[in-house]
PDB file of C-alpha atoms and ligand atoms in Angstrom:
ATOM      1  CA  MET A   1      36.112  -2.668   4.385  1.00 89.00           C
ATOM      2  CA  GLU A   2      34.815   0.139   6.671  1.00 96.00           C
ATOM      3  CA  ILE A   3      32.465   2.815   5.500  1.00 98.00           C
ATOM      4  CA  THR A   4      31.277   6.166   6.586  1.00 98.00           C
ATOM      5  CA  VAL A   5      27.975   6.866   8.281  1.00 97.00           C
ATOM      6  CA  ASP A   6      26.885   9.164   5.438  1.00 97.00           C
ATOM      7  CA  GLN A   7      27.727   6.385   2.923  1.00 98.00           C
ATOM      8  CA  MET A   8      25.582   4.054   5.198  1.00 97.00           C
ATOM      9  CA  TYR A   9      22.571   6.490   4.972  1.00 97.00           C
ATOM     10  CA  ASN A  10      22.910   6.878   1.316  1.00 98.00           C
ATOM     11  CA  ILE A  11      23.088   2.997   0.729  1.00 98.00           C
ATOM     12  CA  GLU A  12      20.057   2.497   3.004  1.00 97.00           C
ATOM     13  CA  ASN A  13      18.010   5.028   1.024  1.00 98.00           C
ATOM     14  CA  LYS A  14      19.137   3.733  -2.441  1.00 98.00           C
ATOM     15  CA  GLY A  15      18.221   0.169  -1.228  1.00 98.00           C
ATOM     16  CA  HIS A  16      14.789   1.596   0.040  1.00 98.00           C
ATOM     17  CA  ASP A  17      14.200   3.308  -3.337  1.00 98.00           C
ATOM     18  CA  MET A  18      14.963   0.051  -5.142  1.00 98.00           C
ATOM     19  CA  GLY A  19      12.044  -1.562  -3.151  1.00 98.00           C
ATOM     20  CA  PHE A  20      14.097  -3.233  -0.326  1.00 98.00           C
ATOM     21  CA  LEU A  21      12.237  -1.130   2.268  1.00 98.00           C
ATOM     22  CA  LYS A  22      13.938   0.005   5.514  1.00 98.00           C
ATOM     23  CA  LYS A  23      11.214  -1.994   7.241  1.00 98.00           C
ATOM     24  CA  PHE A  24      12.881  -5.144   5.654  1.00 98.00           C
ATOM     25  CA  MET A  25      16.315  -4.021   6.603  1.00 98.00           C
ATOM     26  CA  MET A  26      15.238  -3.515  10.100  1.00 98.00           C
ATOM     27  CA  GLU A  27      13.709  -7.041  10.217  1.00 98.00           C
ATOM     28  CA  ASN A  28      16.971  -8.464   8.920  1.00 98.00           C
ATOM     29  CA  ALA A  29      18.978  -6.468  11.406  1.00 98.00           C
ATOM     30  CA  GLY A  30      16.989  -7.549  14.295  1.00 98.00           C
ATOM     31  CA  ALA A  31      17.084 -11.225  13.330  1.00 98.00           C
ATOM     32  CA  ALA A  32      20.748 -11.191  12.625  1.00 98.00           C
ATOM     33  CA  ALA A  33      21.461  -9.588  16.150  1.00 98.00           C
ATOM     34  CA  VAL A  34      19.349 -12.206  17.861  1.00 98.00           C
ATOM     35  CA  LYS A  35      21.021 -14.907  15.971  1.00 98.00           C
ATOM     36  CA  ARG A  36      24.288 -13.849  17.365  1.00 98.00           C
ATOM     37  CA  LEU A  37      23.020 -13.274  20.911  1.00 98.00           C
ATOM     38  CA  VAL A  38      21.417 -16.615  21.107  1.00 98.00           C
ATOM     39  CA  GLU A  39      24.461 -18.418  19.637  1.00 98.00           C
ATOM     40  CA  LYS A  40      26.626 -16.663  22.303  1.00 98.00           C
ATOM     41  CA  LEU A  41      24.297 -17.371  25.251  1.00 97.00           C
ATOM     42  CA  GLY A  42      23.472 -20.954  24.236  1.00 94.00           C
ATOM     43  CA  ASN A  43      19.868 -20.644  24.979  1.00 91.00           C
ATOM     44  CA  VAL A  44      17.746 -17.730  26.270  1.00 96.00           C
ATOM     45  CA  ASP A  45      14.662 -19.690  27.367  1.00 96.00           C
ATOM     46  CA  SER A  46      13.178 -18.059  30.518  1.00 95.00           C
ATOM     47  CA  LYS A  47      15.963 -15.615  30.710  1.00 98.00           C
ATOM     48  CA  ASN A  48      15.056 -12.083  31.770  1.00 98.00           C
ATOM     49  CA  ILE A  49      15.918  -9.819  28.729  1.00 98.00           C
ATOM     50  CA  LEU A  50      15.675  -6.046  29.252  1.00 98.00           C
ATOM     51  CA  ILE A  51      15.668  -4.056  25.924  1.00 98.00           C
ATOM     52  CA  PHE A  52      16.116  -0.265  26.029  1.00 98.00           C
ATOM     53  CA  VAL A  53      14.595   1.272  22.920  1.00 98.00           C
ATOM     54  CA  GLY A  54      15.200   4.751  21.544  1.00 98.00           C
ATOM     55  CA  MET A  55      12.653   6.751  19.537  1.00 98.00           C
ATOM     56  CA  GLY A  56      14.562   6.074  16.201  1.00 98.00           C
ATOM     57  CA  ASN A  57      15.484   3.243  14.081  1.00 98.00           C
ATOM     58  CA  ASN A  58      18.071   1.878  16.503  1.00 98.00           C
ATOM     59  CA  GLY A  59      15.228   1.446  18.766  1.00 98.00           C
ATOM     60  CA  GLY A  60      13.271  -0.165  15.856  1.00 98.00           C
ATOM     61  CA  ASP A  61      16.037  -2.897  15.718  1.00 98.00           C
ATOM     62  CA  GLY A  62      15.442  -3.424  19.426  1.00 99.00           C
ATOM     63  CA  LEU A  63      11.743  -3.934  18.883  1.00 99.00           C
ATOM     64  CA  VAL A  64      12.341  -6.550  16.168  1.00 99.00           C
ATOM     65  CA  MET A  65      14.842  -8.311  18.565  1.00 99.00           C
ATOM     66  CA  ALA A  66      12.052  -8.343  21.310  1.00 99.00           C
ATOM     67  CA  ARG A  67       9.784 -10.152  18.995  1.00 99.00           C
ATOM     68  CA  HIS A  68      12.265 -12.725  17.877  1.00 98.00           C
ATOM     69  CA  LEU A  69      13.439 -13.268  21.454  1.00 98.00           C
ATOM     70  CA  ALA A  70       9.978 -13.902  22.685  1.00 98.00           C
ATOM     71  CA  GLY A  71       9.947 -16.602  19.966  1.00 98.00           C
ATOM     72  CA  TYR A  72      12.929 -18.211  21.637  1.00 98.00           C
ATOM     73  CA  GLY A  73      11.137 -18.277  25.024  1.00 98.00           C
ATOM     74  CA  ALA A  74      12.906 -15.329  26.678  1.00 98.00           C
ATOM     75  CA  LYS A  75      11.141 -13.264  29.203  1.00 98.00           C
ATOM     76  CA  VAL A  76      11.288  -9.821  27.343  1.00 98.00           C
ATOM     77  CA  THR A  77      10.717  -6.410  28.775  1.00 98.00           C
ATOM     78  CA  VAL A  78      10.832  -3.430  26.455  1.00 98.00           C
ATOM     79  CA  MET A  79      11.530   0.054  27.944  1.00 98.00           C
ATOM     80  CA  LEU A  80      10.562   2.651  25.279  1.00 98.00           C
ATOM     81  CA  LEU A  81      12.615   5.992  26.202  1.00 98.00           C
ATOM     82  CA  GLY A  82       9.570   8.164  25.334  1.00 98.00           C
ATOM     83  CA  ASN A  83       5.901   8.018  24.448  1.00 98.00           C
ATOM     84  CA  PRO A  84       4.774   5.711  21.591  1.00 98.00           C
ATOM     85  CA  GLU A  85       3.150   8.523  19.815  1.00 98.00           C
ATOM     86  CA  ASN A  86       6.515  10.162  19.465  1.00 98.00           C
ATOM     87  CA  ILE A  87       8.284   7.110  17.782  1.00 98.00           C
ATOM     88  CA  LYS A  88       9.969   8.734  14.848  1.00 98.00           C
ATOM     89  CA  THR A  89       9.600   6.443  11.935  1.00 97.00           C
ATOM     90  CA  GLU A  90       7.035   4.300  10.264  1.00 97.00           C
ATOM     91  CA  GLU A  91       9.153   1.314  10.363  1.00 98.00           C
ATOM     92  CA  SER A  92       9.793   1.511  14.032  1.00 98.00           C
ATOM     93  CA  ASN A  93       6.145   2.373  14.824  1.00 98.00           C
ATOM     94  CA  TRP A  94       5.116  -0.702  12.707  1.00 98.00           C
ATOM     95  CA  ASN A  95       7.107  -2.926  14.984  1.00 98.00           C
ATOM     96  CA  TRP A  96       5.809  -1.326  18.158  1.00 98.00           C
ATOM     97  CA  SER A  97       2.197  -1.899  17.074  1.00 98.00           C
ATOM     98  CA  ILE A  98       3.038  -5.788  16.641  1.00 98.00           C
ATOM     99  CA  LEU A  99       4.439  -5.885  20.131  1.00 99.00           C
ATOM    100  CA  GLU A 100       1.221  -4.342  21.506  1.00 98.00           C
ATOM    101  CA  LYS A 101      -0.586  -7.457  20.265  1.00 98.00           C
ATOM    102  CA  MET A 102       1.931  -9.617  22.019  1.00 98.00           C
ATOM    103  CA  PRO A 103       1.130 -10.335  25.846  1.00 98.00           C
ATOM    104  CA  SER A 104       4.448 -12.405  25.802  1.00 98.00           C
ATOM    105  CA  VAL A 105       6.447  -9.245  25.731  1.00 98.00           C
ATOM    106  CA  LYS A 106       6.114  -6.649  28.457  1.00 98.00           C
ATOM    107  CA  LEU A 107       5.989  -3.082  27.190  1.00 98.00           C
ATOM    108  CA  MET A 108       6.953  -0.060  29.452  1.00 98.00           C
ATOM    109  CA  THR A 109       7.347   3.471  28.309  1.00 98.00           C
ATOM    110  CA  GLY A 110       8.788   6.750  29.535  1.00 95.00           C
ATOM    111  CA  GLY A 111      12.304   5.721  30.614  1.00 93.00           C
ATOM    112  CA  SER A 112      12.119   4.957  34.280  1.00 96.00           C
ATOM    113  CA  THR A 113      14.978   2.654  35.306  1.00 96.00           C
ATOM    114  CA  ASP A 114      13.022   1.253  38.365  1.00 96.00           C
ATOM    115  CA  PHE A 115      12.459  -2.423  37.671  1.00 97.00           C
ATOM    116  CA  ASP A 116      11.069  -5.203  39.747  1.00 96.00           C
ATOM    117  CA  PHE A 117      13.494  -7.831  38.393  1.00 97.00           C
ATOM    118  CA  LYS A 118      17.145  -8.338  37.803  1.00 97.00           C
ATOM    119  CA  PRO A 119      17.838  -8.652  34.126  1.00 98.00           C
ATOM    120  CA  ASP A 120      20.149 -11.476  32.835  1.00 98.00           C
ATOM    121  CA  VAL A 121      20.703  -9.426  29.586  1.00 98.00           C
ATOM    122  CA  ILE A 122      20.317  -5.940  28.678  1.00 99.00           C
ATOM    123  CA  ILE A 123      20.111  -4.804  25.007  1.00 99.00           C
ATOM    124  CA  ASP A 124      21.080  -1.257  24.272  1.00 99.00           C
ATOM    125  CA  GLY A 125      18.804  -0.200  21.301  1.00 98.00           C
ATOM    126  CA  ILE A 126      19.069   3.416  22.278  1.00 98.00           C
ATOM    127  CA  LEU A 127      21.251   5.332  19.930  1.00 98.00           C
ATOM    128  CA  GLY A 128      22.838   4.269  16.607  1.00 97.00           C
ATOM    129  CA  THR A 129      24.162   6.361  13.560  1.00 95.00           C
ATOM    130  CA  GLY A 130      21.671   9.084  14.534  1.00 95.00           C
ATOM    131  CA  ILE A 131      23.496  10.335  17.642  1.00 95.00           C
ATOM    132  CA  SER A 132      24.366  13.966  17.989  1.00 95.00           C
ATOM    133  CA  GLY A 133      25.748  15.962  20.888  1.00 94.00           C
ATOM    134  CA  GLU A 134      25.610  15.374  24.599  1.00 96.00           C
ATOM    135  CA  ILE A 135      23.225  12.541  25.794  1.00 98.00           C
ATOM    136  CA  ARG A 136      19.869  14.025  26.802  1.00 98.00           C
ATOM    137  CA  GLU A 137      17.412  12.510  29.220  1.00 98.00           C
ATOM    138  CA  PRO A 138      15.892   9.976  29.532  1.00 98.00           C
ATOM    139  CA  TYR A 139      18.541   8.324  27.483  1.00 98.00           C
ATOM    140  CA  ALA A 140      21.354   9.330  29.837  1.00 98.00           C
ATOM    141  CA  SER A 141      19.770   7.680  32.863  1.00 98.00           C
ATOM    142  CA  ALA A 142      19.292   4.552  30.696  1.00 98.00           C
ATOM    143  CA  ILE A 143      22.887   4.475  29.770  1.00 98.00           C
ATOM    144  CA  ASN A 144      23.878   4.893  33.468  1.00 98.00           C
ATOM    145  CA  TYR A 145      21.626   2.185  34.483  1.00 98.00           C
ATOM    146  CA  ILE A 146      23.065  -0.178  31.829  1.00 98.00           C
ATOM    147  CA  ASN A 147      26.709   0.632  32.970  1.00 98.00           C
ATOM    148  CA  LYS A 148      25.875   0.000  36.637  1.00 98.00           C
ATOM    149  CA  THR A 149      23.913  -3.230  36.135  1.00 98.00           C
ATOM    150  CA  ASP A 150      25.998  -6.344  36.347  1.00 98.00           C
ATOM    151  CA  CYS A 151      24.758  -8.695  33.500  1.00 98.00           C
ATOM    152  CA  TYR A 152      25.372  -9.583  29.880  1.00 98.00           C
ATOM    153  CA  LYS A 153      25.132  -6.376  27.601  1.00 98.00           C
ATOM    154  CA  PHE A 154      24.527  -6.205  23.879  1.00 99.00           C
ATOM    155  CA  ALA A 155      24.682  -3.140  21.676  1.00 99.00           C
ATOM    156  CA  VAL A 156      22.520  -2.798  18.627  1.00 98.00           C
ATOM    157  CA  ASP A 157      24.691  -1.344  15.792  1.00 98.00           C
ATOM    158  CA  VAL A 158      26.977   0.550  18.181  1.00 98.00           C
ATOM    159  CA  PRO A 159      27.287   1.205  21.889  1.00 98.00           C
ATOM    160  CA  SER A 160      25.126   4.165  22.590  1.00 98.00           C
ATOM    161  CA  GLY A 161      27.202   7.287  23.098  1.00 98.00           C
ATOM    162  CA  LEU A 162      29.857   6.106  20.662  1.00 98.00           C
ATOM    163  CA  ASP A 163      30.026   8.076  17.442  1.00 97.00           C
ATOM    164  CA  PRO A 164      30.143   5.327  14.769  1.00 97.00           C
ATOM    165  CA  GLN A 165      31.917   7.791  12.443  1.00 97.00           C
ATOM    166  CA  THR A 166      34.652   9.132  14.575  1.00 97.00           C
ATOM    167  CA  GLY A 167      34.997   6.654  17.293  1.00 98.00           C
ATOM    168  CA  GLU A 168      34.675   9.456  19.848  1.00 97.00           C
ATOM    169  CA  THR A 169      32.322   9.160  22.807  1.00 97.00           C
ATOM    170  CA  ALA A 170      29.808  11.523  24.074  1.00 95.00           C
ATOM    171  CA  ASN A 171      29.790  12.454  27.790  1.00 96.00           C
ATOM    172  CA  ILE A 172      28.614   9.023  28.606  1.00 97.00           C
ATOM    173  CA  CYS A 173      28.615   5.665  26.571  1.00 98.00           C
ATOM    174  CA  THR A 174      27.304   1.961  27.157  1.00 98.00           C
ATOM    175  CA  LYS A 175      30.190  -0.552  27.777  1.00 98.00           C
ATOM    176  CA  CYS A 176      28.999  -3.821  26.171  1.00 98.00           C
ATOM    177  CA  ASP A 177      29.938  -7.502  25.878  1.00 98.00           C
ATOM    178  CA  MET A 178      28.880  -7.754  22.200  1.00 98.00           C
ATOM    179  CA  THR A 179      27.940  -5.373  19.418  1.00 98.00           C
ATOM    180  CA  VAL A 180      26.340  -6.345  16.065  1.00 98.00           C
ATOM    181  CA  THR A 181      26.462  -3.628  13.317  1.00 98.00           C
ATOM    182  CA  PHE A 182      24.755  -3.926  10.067  1.00 98.00           C
ATOM    183  CA  HIS A 183      25.633  -4.133   6.379  1.00 98.00           C
ATOM    184  CA  LYS A 184      29.170  -2.981   6.753  1.00 98.00           C
ATOM    185  CA  MET A 185      31.438  -1.812   9.581  1.00 98.00           C
ATOM    186  CA  LYS A 186      31.415   1.831  10.138  1.00 98.00           C
ATOM    187  CA  GLN A 187      34.812   3.559  10.510  1.00 98.00           C
ATOM    188  CA  GLY A 188      34.597   4.604  14.123  1.00 98.00           C
ATOM    189  CA  ILE A 189      33.333   1.389  15.695  1.00 98.00           C
ATOM    190  CA  PRO A 190      36.504  -0.836  15.703  1.00 98.00           C
ATOM    191  CA  LYS A 191      38.444   1.982  17.384  1.00 98.00           C
ATOM    192  CA  ARG A 192      36.660   1.175  20.696  1.00 98.00           C
ATOM    193  CA  LYS A 193      36.730  -2.623  21.264  1.00 98.00           C
ATOM    194  CA  ASP A 194      36.749  -1.732  25.018  1.00 98.00           C
ATOM    195  CA  LEU A 195      33.171  -0.370  24.502  1.00 98.00           C
ATOM    196  CA  THR A 196      31.844  -2.755  21.902  1.00 98.00           C
ATOM    197  CA  GLY A 197      33.016  -6.104  23.231  1.00 98.00           C
ATOM    198  CA  GLU A 198      32.901  -8.828  20.597  1.00 98.00           C
ATOM    199  CA  LEU A 199      32.314  -7.129  17.254  1.00 98.00           C
ATOM    200  CA  PHE A 200      30.290  -8.364  14.301  1.00 98.00           C
ATOM    201  CA  ALA A 201      29.075  -6.808  11.067  1.00 98.00           C
ATOM    202  CA  GLU A 202      25.997  -8.633   9.712  1.00 98.00           C
ATOM    203  CA  LYS A 203      24.639  -8.504   6.159  1.00 98.00           C
ATOM    204  CA  ILE A 204      20.935  -7.414   6.197  1.00 98.00           C
ATOM    205  CA  GLY A 205      19.915  -8.215   2.570  1.00 98.00           C
ATOM    206  CA  ILE A 206      20.719  -4.748   0.919  1.00 98.00           C
ATOM    207  CA  PRO A 207      21.243  -5.303  -2.784  1.00 98.00           C
ATOM    208  CA  PRO A 208      24.924  -4.775  -3.697  1.00 98.00           C
ATOM    209  CA  GLU A 209      23.726  -2.550  -6.609  1.00 98.00           C
ATOM    210  CA  ALA A 210      22.578  -0.034  -3.738  1.00 98.00           C
ATOM    211  CA  GLU A 211      26.296   0.691  -3.209  1.00 98.00           C
ATOM    212  CA  GLU A 212      26.852   1.761  -6.745  1.00 98.00           C
ATOM    213  CA  GLY A 213      28.135   5.417  -7.001  1.00 97.00           C
ATOM    214  CA  ILE A 214      28.476   5.425  -3.207  1.00 98.00           C
ATOM    215  CA  LEU A 215      31.341   3.070  -2.412  1.00 96.00           C
TER     216      LEU A 215
HETATM  217  N1  LIG B   1      17.871   3.378   8.204  1.00 70.87           N
HETATM  218  C1  LIG B   1      17.993   2.132   7.913  1.00 70.87           C
HETATM  219  O1  LIG B   1      17.587   1.787   6.748  1.00 70.87           O
HETATM  220  C2  LIG B   1      18.548   1.256   8.843  1.00 70.87           C
HETATM  221  C3  LIG B   1      18.843   1.642  10.042  1.00 70.87           C
HETATM  222  N2  LIG B   1      19.087   0.898  10.955  1.00 70.87           N
HETATM  223  C4  LIG B   1      19.246   1.199  12.383  1.00 70.87           C
HETATM  224  O2  LIG B   1      18.839   2.655  12.483  1.00 70.87           O
HETATM  225  C5  LIG B   1      19.718   3.391  13.180  1.00 70.87           C
HETATM  226  C6  LIG B   1      19.843   4.813  12.683  1.00 70.87           C
HETATM  227  O3  LIG B   1      18.518   5.220  13.061  1.00 70.87           O
HETATM  228  P1  LIG B   1      18.119   6.742  13.153  1.00 70.87           P
HETATM  229  O4  LIG B   1      18.625   7.446  11.988  1.00 70.87           O
HETATM  230  O5  LIG B   1      16.656   6.950  13.361  1.00 70.87           O
HETATM  231  O6  LIG B   1      18.908   7.363  14.411  1.00 70.87           O
HETATM  232  P2  LIG B   1      19.154   6.700  15.884  1.00 70.87           P
HETATM  233  O7  LIG B   1      20.496   6.237  15.995  1.00 70.87           O
HETATM  234  O8  LIG B   1      17.916   5.718  16.127  1.00 70.87           O
HETATM  235  O9  LIG B   1      18.849   8.015  16.806  1.00 70.87           O
HETATM  236  C7  LIG B   1      17.920   8.899  16.544  1.00 70.87           C
HETATM  237  C8  LIG B   1      17.079   9.230  17.729  1.00 70.87           C
HETATM  238  O10 LIG B   1      17.968   9.333  18.899  1.00 70.87           O
HETATM  239  C9  LIG B   1      17.898  10.754  19.341  1.00 70.87           C
HETATM  240  N3  LIG B   1      19.015  11.382  19.756  1.00 70.87           N
HETATM  241  C10 LIG B   1      20.041  11.571  19.003  1.00 70.87           C
HETATM  242  N4  LIG B   1      21.110  12.159  19.545  1.00 70.87           N
HETATM  243  C11 LIG B   1      20.679  12.141  20.998  1.00 70.87           C
HETATM  244  C12 LIG B   1      21.311  12.506  22.194  1.00 70.87           C
HETATM  245  N5  LIG B   1      22.591  13.005  22.140  1.00 70.87           N
HETATM  246  N6  LIG B   1      20.633  12.470  23.345  1.00 70.87           N
HETATM  247  C13 LIG B   1      19.333  11.935  23.214  1.00 70.87           C
HETATM  248  N7  LIG B   1      18.821  11.505  22.095  1.00 70.87           N
HETATM  249  C14 LIG B   1      19.361  11.679  21.010  1.00 70.87           C
HETATM  250  C15 LIG B   1      16.975  11.437  18.217  1.00 70.87           C
HETATM  251  O11 LIG B   1      16.293  12.465  18.842  1.00 70.87           O
HETATM  252  P3  LIG B   1      16.045  13.946  18.149  1.00 70.87           P
HETATM  253  O12 LIG B   1      17.497  14.503  17.873  1.00 70.87           O
HETATM  254  O13 LIG B   1      15.270  13.471  16.798  1.00 70.87           O
HETATM  255  O14 LIG B   1      15.168  14.653  18.982  1.00 70.87           O
HETATM  256  C16 LIG B   1      16.217  10.440  17.663  1.00 70.87           C
HETATM  257  O15 LIG B   1      15.080  10.196  18.319  1.00 70.87           O
HETATM  258  C17 LIG B   1      21.136   2.631  12.968  1.00 70.87           C
HETATM  259  O16 LIG B   1      22.080   2.818  14.021  1.00 70.87           O
HETATM  260  C18 LIG B   1      20.581   1.215  12.938  1.00 70.87           C
HETATM  261  O17 LIG B   1      20.482   0.627  14.306  1.00 70.87           O
HETATM  262  C19 LIG B   1      18.951  -0.572  10.746  1.00 70.87           C
HETATM  263  O18 LIG B   1      17.528  -0.778  10.968  1.00 70.87           O
HETATM  264  C20 LIG B   1      19.240  -0.864   9.412  1.00 70.87           C
HETATM  265  C21 LIG B   1      18.604  -0.194   8.360  1.00 70.87           C
HETATM  266  K1  LIG B   2      22.821   1.141  20.364  1.00 70.87           K
END
C-alpha cells in the first residue's frame, strides 16, 4: 500500500505522541538502511563511504547510518550541508553530538565538494519528504557532485530532488542505485525507478495503532 507524505507526517507525529519518539524512528530508519546497504555490498570493511547530510531529519537518518557503518569497519566521512548550530531538529542534533565523540567518523561541514579521496559509496541524506521548490545551495552542488561521481549511490528515504508525493523532480535530482524508504511506500517514489534504483520500504517500529484514523 502506498501512502501520502501528509499521512506519513501524521503517522510519525501520532507515533511520537504515543511515546515512540522520532529519535527512535530515526535510529531504526538508519539501522534498516545500513542493513540493506551492507547486505547488497557484501561487506563495507575499509570502504570509503561519503555521507551527504541535510539539515533536517533526512540528514538525521544519514547521521545514524554513519555511526552504524563505522561499527562495520567502513571509513566514513560525513559532509553536513551547513553549520551544526543550524541543525533543525533535536533528534538530528542528538546524533550529530554522538558523532562528535567518535574519531572513527570524519566530520566535515559547510558543503564543499572538494575531497581528498575517491568514495566507494555515496549516501544521499540530503532531502526527503521535506523538499520544497528549486534546490538551493549548498544542496545543489552536493547533488551535482553525487551525479558526476562514479561509485555506488544510496538514497535515504528518496533520491534528493524527487518529490515523494508527486514523483516530479525539482531542477536537479540524484540518480541512485538503491533507495530505502521508511514505514510505508510514499505514492510518488515508485514512479521513478530510474532515479531510485533498487527500492525497499523498511518498517521502523511505528505502532500500527499510530495509523488509526489516518489510513
Ligand atoms: N519525522 C520522522 O518521524 C521521521 C522522519 N524520517 C526522515 O525525515 C525526513 C523528513 O525530515 P524533515 O521533515 O526534516 O525534512 P527533510 O526532507 O530533511 O528536509 C528539510 C530540510 O531541507 C531543506 N530544504 C527543503 N527544500 C529545499 C530545497 N529545495 N533546497 C534546499 N534545501 C531545502 C529545509 O530547509 P528550510 O526550508 O527549512 O530552510 C530543511 O533544512 C524523511 O524524509 C525521512 O528521511 C525518518 O527519520 C523516519 C522518522
Ligand atoms: K535523500
